[in-house]
Amino acid sequence: MITTHEILEKSRAAGQRLPYNEAAVLFAGAVRLAAASDSTLRGRLVRIDDAGGLHVEGFDEQAPEAEPAYLAPELLSADAPDKNDPKVQVYAVGVLGYELLTGRLAPPPGQAPGPELTGPLGDVVRRALAVDRRERIEDLRELHEAVEEIQPRPPAEGERNILSALRNRFSRPPPEKEALAKLIDKLHQLEAQVAQLGKAQARLQASQRESSETIERFEVGQTRVDQAGRRRQSVVAPAMAVAAFTSAAILTAAWAFGLLAIPARFGSSSAASAPAPPAPEPVEVAPPVRDAAVVEAKPAPAGSKRAAAEPTPVPAEPKPAPVEATPPPSEAGSVAPVTAEAGADAGSEAAAAPDNANADAGLAVGTDAGTAQPAAAPTPASAPPPPRRQASSRAAMLHALALSQVRRGEDALEQGNADEALASFRAALENEPTNAVAFRGLGMAYAMQGHDSEALQAYDKYLRLMPKALDAPGIRRSMLELKARANAGAKK
């Protein structure tokens, strides 16, 4: 904590005077607390804590007087009243207001203040310092009402920011120590950033390794699929060719040896009236089989009566072969089923027209060869796209850095260190220029230092980025108060 007495001594030693808004806010707060607790004020009893809160300690009447300038003139007479007398308390508050507003020591007891005390608030202090106690304000409550009309209490956050900035300015360490502390803080920030960059680089390298392994596995799988397709085609194609030539050879041999001739013992009438044999169920065969419906019979001996009497039978007209839809191949190298009825018809045609045996053989070869469907080559899967995480990883890294610096700035604001808060919020905006919380922190830090125009600009940028934020109404009220305070200061 720092006392008002220490602040006044340091400002007088530096040849400075407190800004009017800070002096007025501090004086009004001290009067408010003294009236609420009916306390006798001294400069050493008014304190500002680290968070910008204002406190008034109790007055010990029995203790030796450390600040005789606060004594009213009547206390020096023989019939002196009590130090806690209401008008004596008003005089002590007037001494505190005189020192805060003028930056000078109060006049000796019994001497009225000079023209250095100006303004409406100065008139109230002049009445409190009246040498004749009959002209003095009656008590602390009446004094508080008079001060409140001239200097209304600002919002709690604004008052805390102003008092915190005042405390930080007069409790700041020497410039050498402050520069060393800032340098150490910067080094810590750099170390943290280097560590975060190292983690981000490790994650990128791991992602690249995973992508490379995925691409390698895909290439190996594609190579295996291509090899399997080539092996399947090399096995199926020769098998289909062998089956086709085998079927053609069987049909040619059967025609050459007369195995497909119509028997002579069956007459035309019997051939016409005989019922056709039932068609067997389709069976899957590689080569076409010999017609099962054609009945082989031995020819009658040459010169016999039966051979002379019986005319040469005319073969019955063959039934058309049933047309079956070729099923899609279930796997590479599969052969469509061939019905026995189709094979029988092919055999009948070969027997009826032996001159066209070669054509029939060619037809059979074409039919068998056409039933095999080549296996469709497997479609290779598309390669995964190359990783594109570098830009997003960098943006995430900068966002994390900005959040860390915003938290550091908020901690500095809680400790009342406006300069450190400004540095942290500016660093956050360098990493992420659209960070709305950093602009809000800048506005609070500038308000703590009394830079109203900069605070207004930062608050305005925050509201532009987050117009519907939960604290937007409070920020707008603070902006109105800053504008009013700036206008009042400009007029004065």
PDB file of N, CA and C in Angstrom, residues 69-147:
ATOM      1  N   ALA A  69      -0.148  20.147  10.779  1.00  0.00           N
ATOM      2  CA  ALA A  69      -0.850  21.041   9.858  1.00  0.00           C
ATOM      3  C   ALA A  69      -2.339  20.716   9.787  1.00  0.00           C
ATOM      4  N   TYR A  70      -2.742  19.519  10.214  1.00  0.00           N
ATOM      5  CA  TYR A  70      -4.145  19.120  10.162  1.00  0.00           C
ATOM      6  C   TYR A  70      -4.938  19.595  11.381  1.00  0.00           C
ATOM      7  N   LEU A  71      -4.296  20.242  12.319  1.00  0.00           N
ATOM      8  CA  LEU A  71      -4.979  20.687  13.533  1.00  0.00           C
ATOM      9  C   LEU A  71      -5.730  21.976  13.249  1.00  0.00           C
ATOM     10  N   ALA A  72      -6.992  22.042  13.711  1.00  0.00           N
ATOM     11  CA  ALA A  72      -7.799  23.252  13.566  1.00  0.00           C
ATOM     12  C   ALA A  72      -7.284  24.343  14.489  1.00  0.00           C
ATOM     13  N   PRO A  73      -7.517  25.628  14.184  1.00  0.00           N
ATOM     14  CA  PRO A  73      -7.000  26.717  15.037  1.00  0.00           C
ATOM     15  C   PRO A  73      -7.511  26.644  16.463  1.00  0.00           C
ATOM     16  N   GLU A  74      -8.764  26.208  16.658  1.00  0.00           N
ATOM     17  CA  GLU A  74      -9.314  26.185  18.009  1.00  0.00           C
ATOM     18  C   GLU A  74      -8.656  25.151  18.899  1.00  0.00           C
ATOM     19  N   LEU A  75      -7.938  24.174  18.293  1.00  0.00           N
ATOM     20  CA  LEU A  75      -7.252  23.183  19.118  1.00  0.00           C
ATOM     21  C   LEU A  75      -6.036  23.769  19.823  1.00  0.00           C
ATOM     22  N   LEU A  76      -5.586  24.954  19.358  1.00  0.00           N
ATOM     23  CA  LEU A  76      -4.421  25.580  19.981  1.00  0.00           C
ATOM     24  C   LEU A  76      -4.809  26.511  21.130  1.00  0.00           C
ATOM     25  N   SER A  77      -6.087  26.711  21.351  1.00  0.00           N
ATOM     26  CA  SER A  77      -6.537  27.590  22.435  1.00  0.00           C
ATOM     27  C   SER A  77      -6.627  26.829  23.740  1.00  0.00           C
ATOM     28  N   ALA A  78      -6.897  27.570  24.783  1.00  0.00           N
ATOM     29  CA  ALA A  78      -6.946  26.941  26.105  1.00  0.00           C
ATOM     30  C   ALA A  78      -8.144  26.022  26.231  1.00  0.00           C
ATOM     31  N   ASP A  79      -9.298  26.460  25.729  1.00  0.00           N
ATOM     32  CA  ASP A  79     -10.506  25.625  25.822  1.00  0.00           C
ATOM     33  C   ASP A  79     -10.674  24.833  24.518  1.00  0.00           C
ATOM     34  N   ALA A  80      -9.655  24.080  24.166  1.00  0.00           N
ATOM     35  CA  ALA A  80      -9.649  23.318  22.904  1.00  0.00           C
ATOM     36  C   ALA A  80     -10.704  22.220  22.945  1.00  0.00           C
ATOM     37  N   PRO A  81     -11.442  22.037  21.848  1.00  0.00           N
ATOM     38  CA  PRO A  81     -12.416  20.943  21.800  1.00  0.00           C
ATOM     39  C   PRO A  81     -11.710  19.606  21.551  1.00  0.00           C
ATOM     40  N   ASP A  82     -12.489  18.590  21.454  1.00  0.00           N
ATOM     41  CA  ASP A  82     -11.960  17.248  21.181  1.00  0.00           C
ATOM     42  C   ASP A  82     -11.509  17.166  19.724  1.00  0.00           C
ATOM     43  N   LYS A  83     -10.518  16.325  19.416  1.00  0.00           N
ATOM     44  CA  LYS A  83     -10.028  16.173  18.044  1.00  0.00           C
ATOM     45  C   LYS A  83     -11.051  15.500  17.131  1.00  0.00           C
ATOM     46  N   ASN A  84     -12.021  14.830  17.736  1.00  0.00           N
ATOM     47  CA  ASN A  84     -13.074  14.205  16.955  1.00  0.00           C
ATOM     48  C   ASN A  84     -14.321  15.081  16.867  1.00  0.00           C
ATOM     49  N   ASP A  85     -14.177  16.357  17.200  1.00  0.00           N
ATOM     50  CA  ASP A  85     -15.277  17.300  17.054  1.00  0.00           C
ATOM     51  C   ASP A  85     -15.626  17.425  15.567  1.00  0.00           C
ATOM     52  N   PRO A  86     -16.923  17.522  15.221  1.00  0.00           N
ATOM     53  CA  PRO A  86     -17.306  17.531  13.798  1.00  0.00           C
ATOM     54  C   PRO A  86     -16.625  18.630  12.985  1.00  0.00           C
ATOM     55  N   LYS A  87     -16.529  19.847  13.528  1.00  0.00           N
ATOM     56  CA  LYS A  87     -15.916  20.921  12.750  1.00  0.00           C
ATOM     57  C   LYS A  87     -14.403  20.784  12.706  1.00  0.00           C
ATOM     58  N   VAL A  88     -13.818  20.169  13.738  1.00  0.00           N
ATOM     59  CA  VAL A  88     -12.385  19.871  13.691  1.00  0.00           C
ATOM     60  C   VAL A  88     -12.112  18.830  12.605  1.00  0.00           C
ATOM     61  N   GLN A  89     -12.994  17.862  12.479  1.00  0.00           N
ATOM     62  CA  GLN A  89     -12.854  16.849  11.414  1.00  0.00           C
ATOM     63  C   GLN A  89     -12.987  17.494  10.034  1.00  0.00           C
ATOM     64  N   VAL A  90     -13.918  18.481   9.892  1.00  0.00           N
ATOM     65  CA  VAL A  90     -14.080  19.166   8.604  1.00  0.00           C
ATOM     66  C   VAL A  90     -12.813  19.929   8.254  1.00  0.00           C
ATOM     67  N   TYR A  91     -12.161  20.559   9.232  1.00  0.00           N
ATOM     68  CA  TYR A  91     -10.929  21.303   8.971  1.00  0.00           C
ATOM     69  C   TYR A  91      -9.824  20.354   8.491  1.00  0.00           C
ATOM     70  N   ALA A  92      -9.696  19.168   9.123  1.00  0.00           N
ATOM     71  CA  ALA A  92      -8.660  18.206   8.715  1.00  0.00           C
ATOM     72  C   ALA A  92      -8.882  17.749   7.269  1.00  0.00           C
ATOM     73  N   VAL A  93     -10.158  17.532   6.902  1.00  0.00           N
ATOM     74  CA  VAL A  93     -10.445  17.145   5.519  1.00  0.00           C
ATOM     75  C   VAL A  93     -10.099  18.283   4.562  1.00  0.00           C
ATOM     76  N   GLY A  94     -10.342  19.544   4.980  1.00  0.00           N
ATOM     77  CA  GLY A  94      -9.982  20.673   4.146  1.00  0.00           C
ATOM     78  C   GLY A  94      -8.493  20.772   3.907  1.00  0.00           C
ATOM     79  N   VAL A  95      -7.672  20.457   4.941  1.00  0.00           N
ATOM     80  CA  VAL A  95      -6.220  20.459   4.761  1.00  0.00           C
ATOM     81  C   VAL A  95      -5.810  19.427   3.707  1.00  0.00           C
ATOM     82  N   LEU A  96      -6.401  18.216   3.773  1.00  0.00           N
ATOM     83  CA  LEU A  96      -6.079  17.181   2.786  1.00  0.00           C
ATOM     84  C   LEU A  96      -6.464  17.638   1.380  1.00  0.00           C
ATOM     85  N   GLY A  97      -7.646  18.259   1.223  1.00  0.00           N
ATOM     86  CA  GLY A  97      -8.062  18.732  -0.085  1.00  0.00           C
ATOM     87  C   GLY A  97      -7.167  19.832  -0.614  1.00  0.00           C
ATOM     88  N   TYR A  98      -6.704  20.742   0.260  1.00  0.00           N
ATOM     89  CA  TYR A  98      -5.807  21.820  -0.171  1.00  0.00           C
ATOM     90  C   TYR A  98      -4.507  21.243  -0.726  1.00  0.00           C
ATOM     91  N   GLU A  99      -3.894  20.293  -0.031  1.00  0.00           N
ATOM     92  CA  GLU A  99      -2.619  19.724  -0.485  1.00  0.00           C
ATOM     93  C   GLU A  99      -2.782  18.936  -1.791  1.00  0.00           C
ATOM     94  N   LEU A 100      -3.928  18.224  -1.944  1.00  0.00           N
ATOM     95  CA  LEU A 100      -4.128  17.452  -3.166  1.00  0.00           C
ATOM     96  C   LEU A 100      -4.362  18.361  -4.364  1.00  0.00           C
ATOM     97  N   LEU A 101      -5.145  19.441  -4.195  1.00  0.00           N
ATOM     98  CA  LEU A 101      -5.507  20.287  -5.330  1.00  0.00           C
ATOM     99  C   LEU A 101      -4.410  21.272  -5.719  1.00  0.00           C
ATOM    100  N   THR A 102      -3.617  21.715  -4.745  1.00  0.00           N
ATOM    101  CA  THR A 102      -2.587  22.721  -5.045  1.00  0.00           C
ATOM    102  C   THR A 102      -1.191  22.137  -5.133  1.00  0.00           C
ATOM    103  N   GLY A 103      -0.946  20.965  -4.513  1.00  0.00           N
ATOM    104  CA  GLY A 103       0.395  20.397  -4.469  1.00  0.00           C
ATOM    105  C   GLY A 103       1.294  21.085  -3.468  1.00  0.00           C
ATOM    106  N   ARG A 104       0.748  21.967  -2.627  1.00  0.00           N
ATOM    107  CA  ARG A 104       1.541  22.690  -1.623  1.00  0.00           C
ATOM    108  C   ARG A 104       1.171  22.224  -0.229  1.00  0.00           C
ATOM    109  N   LEU A 105       2.004  22.628   0.726  1.00  0.00           N
ATOM    110  CA  LEU A 105       1.677  22.382   2.124  1.00  0.00           C
ATOM    111  C   LEU A 105       0.550  23.313   2.545  1.00  0.00           C
ATOM    112  N   ALA A 106      -0.278  22.842   3.452  1.00  0.00           N
ATOM    113  CA  ALA A 106      -1.402  23.651   3.916  1.00  0.00           C
ATOM    114  C   ALA A 106      -0.886  24.861   4.702  1.00  0.00           C
ATOM    115  N   PRO A 107      -1.623  25.976   4.674  1.00  0.00           N
ATOM    116  CA  PRO A 107      -1.196  27.145   5.465  1.00  0.00           C
ATOM    117  C   PRO A 107      -1.248  26.842   6.961  1.00  0.00           C
ATOM    118  N   PRO A 108      -0.473  27.554   7.752  1.00  0.00           N
ATOM    119  CA  PRO A 108      -0.493  27.310   9.202  1.00  0.00           C
ATOM    120  C   PRO A 108      -1.891  27.536   9.766  1.00  0.00           C
ATOM    121  N   PRO A 109      -2.233  26.900  10.898  1.00  0.00           N
ATOM    122  CA  PRO A 109      -3.554  27.097  11.507  1.00  0.00           C
ATOM    123  C   PRO A 109      -3.779  28.570  11.827  1.00  0.00           C
ATOM    124  N   GLY A 110      -4.962  29.064  11.470  1.00  0.00           N
ATOM    125  CA  GLY A 110      -5.313  30.450  11.689  1.00  0.00           C
ATOM    126  C   GLY A 110      -5.065  31.325  10.484  1.00  0.00           C
ATOM    127  N   GLN A 111      -4.497  30.798   9.405  1.00  0.00           N
ATOM    128  CA  GLN A 111      -4.229  31.575   8.195  1.00  0.00           C
ATOM    129  C   GLN A 111      -5.101  31.037   7.062  1.00  0.00           C
ATOM    130  N   ALA A 112      -5.841  31.925   6.433  1.00  0.00           N
ATOM    131  CA  ALA A 112      -6.758  31.514   5.363  1.00  0.00           C
ATOM    132  C   ALA A 112      -5.972  31.185   4.096  1.00  0.00           C
ATOM    133  N   PRO A 113      -6.495  30.272   3.242  1.00  0.00           N
ATOM    134  CA  PRO A 113      -5.811  29.940   1.992  1.00  0.00           C
ATOM    135  C   PRO A 113      -5.825  31.103   1.027  1.00  0.00           C
ATOM    136  N   GLY A 114      -4.852  31.124   0.108  1.00  0.00           N
ATOM    137  CA  GLY A 114      -4.706  32.210  -0.843  1.00  0.00           C
ATOM    138  C   GLY A 114      -5.415  31.932  -2.157  1.00  0.00           C
ATOM    139  N   PRO A 115      -5.090  32.703  -3.203  1.00  0.00           N
ATOM    140  CA  PRO A 115      -5.766  32.553  -4.509  1.00  0.00           C
ATOM    141  C   PRO A 115      -5.358  31.290  -5.273  1.00  0.00           C
ATOM    142  N   GLU A 116      -4.389  30.551  -4.763  1.00  0.00           N
ATOM    143  CA  GLU A 116      -3.992  29.327  -5.459  1.00  0.00           C
ATOM    144  C   GLU A 116      -5.097  28.270  -5.434  1.00  0.00           C
ATOM    145  N   LEU A 117      -6.058  28.429  -4.546  1.00  0.00           N
ATOM    146  CA  LEU A 117      -7.171  27.478  -4.436  1.00  0.00           C
ATOM    147  C   LEU A 117      -8.315  28.014  -5.293  1.00  0.00           C
ATOM    148  N   THR A 118      -8.571  27.364  -6.447  1.00  0.00           N
ATOM    149  CA  THR A 118      -9.558  27.867  -7.404  1.00  0.00           C
ATOM    150  C   THR A 118     -10.553  26.772  -7.753  1.00  0.00           C
ATOM    151  N   GLY A 119     -11.590  27.176  -8.459  1.00  0.00           N
ATOM    152  CA  GLY A 119     -12.567  26.219  -8.951  1.00  0.00           C
ATOM    153  C   GLY A 119     -13.654  25.919  -7.935  1.00  0.00           C
ATOM    154  N   PRO A 120     -14.749  25.259  -8.379  1.00  0.00           N
ATOM    155  CA  PRO A 120     -15.844  24.927  -7.464  1.00  0.00           C
ATOM    156  C   PRO A 120     -15.393  24.049  -6.307  1.00  0.00           C
ATOM    157  N   LEU A 121     -14.555  23.044  -6.616  1.00  0.00           N
ATOM    158  CA  LEU A 121     -14.072  22.198  -5.530  1.00  0.00           C
ATOM    159  C   LEU A 121     -13.157  22.975  -4.605  1.00  0.00           C
ATOM    160  N   GLY A 122     -12.404  23.929  -5.125  1.00  0.00           N
ATOM    161  CA  GLY A 122     -11.568  24.777  -4.284  1.00  0.00           C
ATOM    162  C   GLY A 122     -12.394  25.645  -3.353  1.00  0.00           C
ATOM    163  N   ASP A 123     -13.589  26.087  -3.802  1.00  0.00           N
ATOM    164  CA  ASP A 123     -14.453  26.882  -2.929  1.00  0.00           C
ATOM    165  C   ASP A 123     -14.953  26.063  -1.749  1.00  0.00           C
ATOM    166  N   VAL A 124     -15.276  24.795  -2.004  1.00  0.00           N
ATOM    167  CA  VAL A 124     -15.715  23.934  -0.897  1.00  0.00           C
ATOM    168  C   VAL A 124     -14.583  23.746   0.102  1.00  0.00           C
ATOM    169  N   VAL A 125     -13.345  23.532  -0.389  1.00  0.00           N
ATOM    170  CA  VAL A 125     -12.205  23.363   0.502  1.00  0.00           C
ATOM    171  C   VAL A 125     -11.950  24.658   1.281  1.00  0.00           C
ATOM    172  N   ARG A 126     -12.126  25.799   0.645  1.00  0.00           N
ATOM    173  CA  ARG A 126     -11.919  27.085   1.330  1.00  0.00           C
ATOM    174  C   ARG A 126     -12.901  27.244   2.506  1.00  0.00           C
ATOM    175  N   ARG A 127     -14.157  26.826   2.300  1.00  0.00           N
ATOM    176  CA  ARG A 127     -15.128  26.880   3.394  1.00  0.00           C
ATOM    177  C   ARG A 127     -14.755  25.921   4.513  1.00  0.00           C
ATOM    178  N   ALA A 128     -14.193  24.768   4.162  1.00  0.00           N
ATOM    179  CA  ALA A 128     -13.791  23.829   5.202  1.00  0.00           C
ATOM    180  C   ALA A 128     -12.597  24.350   5.991  1.00  0.00           C
ATOM    181  N   LEU A 129     -11.780  25.219   5.399  1.00  0.00           N
ATOM    182  CA  LEU A 129     -10.587  25.754   6.073  1.00  0.00           C
ATOM    183  C   LEU A 129     -10.841  27.129   6.694  1.00  0.00           C
ATOM    184  N   ALA A 130     -12.086  27.504   6.852  1.00  0.00           N
ATOM    185  CA  ALA A 130     -12.382  28.812   7.445  1.00  0.00           C
ATOM    186  C   ALA A 130     -11.780  28.921   8.846  1.00  0.00           C
ATOM    187  N   VAL A 131     -11.119  30.035   9.110  1.00  0.00           N
ATOM    188  CA  VAL A 131     -10.488  30.227  10.421  1.00  0.00           C
ATOM    189  C   VAL A 131     -11.551  30.297  11.510  1.00  0.00           C
ATOM    190  N   ASP A 132     -12.646  30.987  11.258  1.00  0.00           N
ATOM    191  CA  ASP A 132     -13.749  31.073  12.218  1.00  0.00           C
ATOM    192  C   ASP A 132     -14.605  29.825  12.056  1.00  0.00           C
ATOM    193  N   ARG A 133     -14.699  29.042  13.083  1.00  0.00           N
ATOM    194  CA  ARG A 133     -15.409  27.778  12.988  1.00  0.00           C
ATOM    195  C   ARG A 133     -16.888  27.967  12.738  1.00  0.00           C
ATOM    196  N   ARG A 134     -17.407  29.195  13.007  1.00  0.00           N
ATOM    197  CA  ARG A 134     -18.816  29.438  12.747  1.00  0.00           C
ATOM    198  C   ARG A 134     -19.089  29.523  11.238  1.00  0.00           C
ATOM    199  N   GLU A 135     -18.111  29.881  10.459  1.00  0.00           N
ATOM    200  CA  GLU A 135     -18.260  29.947   9.011  1.00  0.00           C
ATOM    201  C   GLU A 135     -17.934  28.607   8.334  1.00  0.00           C
ATOM    202  N   ARG A 136     -17.483  27.663   9.102  1.00  0.00           N
ATOM    203  CA  ARG A 136     -17.055  26.363   8.565  1.00  0.00           C
ATOM    204  C   ARG A 136     -18.266  25.465   8.321  1.00  0.00           C
ATOM    205  N   ILE A 137     -18.129  24.523   7.423  1.00  0.00           N
ATOM    206  CA  ILE A 137     -19.172  23.519   7.182  1.00  0.00           C
ATOM    207  C   ILE A 137     -19.404  22.735   8.462  1.00  0.00           C
ATOM    208  N   GLU A 138     -20.663  22.353   8.701  1.00  0.00           N
ATOM    209  CA  GLU A 138     -21.046  21.814  10.003  1.00  0.00           C
ATOM    210  C   GLU A 138     -20.371  20.480  10.309  1.00  0.00           C
ATOM    211  N   ASP A 139     -20.466  19.516   9.417  1.00  0.00           N
ATOM    212  CA  ASP A 139     -19.929  18.178   9.705  1.00  0.00           C
ATOM    213  C   ASP A 139     -19.512  17.498   8.402  1.00  0.00           C
ATOM    214  N   LEU A 140     -18.999  16.280   8.563  1.00  0.00           N
ATOM    215  CA  LEU A 140     -18.492  15.533   7.403  1.00  0.00           C
ATOM    216  C   LEU A 140     -19.596  15.159   6.436  1.00  0.00           C
ATOM    217  N   ARG A 141     -20.795  14.887   6.923  1.00  0.00           N
ATOM    218  CA  ARG A 141     -21.880  14.501   6.032  1.00  0.00           C
ATOM    219  C   ARG A 141     -22.258  15.658   5.105  1.00  0.00           C
ATOM    220  N   GLU A 142     -22.358  16.871   5.666  1.00  0.00           N
ATOM    221  CA  GLU A 142     -22.661  18.040   4.831  1.00  0.00           C
ATOM    222  C   GLU A 142     -21.525  18.309   3.846  1.00  0.00           C
ATOM    223  N   LEU A 143     -20.267  18.110   4.286  1.00  0.00           N
ATOM    224  CA  LEU A 143     -19.133  18.285   3.389  1.00  0.00           C
ATOM    225  C   LEU A 143     -19.179  17.274   2.244  1.00  0.00           C
ATOM    226  N   HIS A 144     -19.561  16.050   2.555  1.00  0.00           N
ATOM    227  CA  HIS A 144     -19.644  15.017   1.513  1.00  0.00           C
ATOM    228  C   HIS A 144     -20.720  15.365   0.489  1.00  0.00           C
ATOM    229  N   GLU A 145     -21.855  15.880   0.922  1.00  0.00           N
ATOM    230  CA  GLU A 145     -22.907  16.260  -0.013  1.00  0.00           C
ATOM    231  C   GLU A 145     -22.441  17.388  -0.937  1.00  0.00           C
ATOM    232  N   ALA A 146     -21.704  18.354  -0.372  1.00  0.00           N
ATOM    233  CA  ALA A 146     -21.215  19.454  -1.193  1.00  0.00           C
ATOM    234  C   ALA A 146     -20.205  18.967  -2.234  1.00  0.00           C
ATOM    235  N   VAL A 147     -19.305  18.064  -1.830  1.00  0.00           N
ATOM    236  CA  VAL A 147     -18.307  17.534  -2.763  1.00  0.00           C
ATOM    237  C   VAL A 147     -18.975  16.656  -3.818  1.00  0.00           C
TER     238      VAL A 147
END
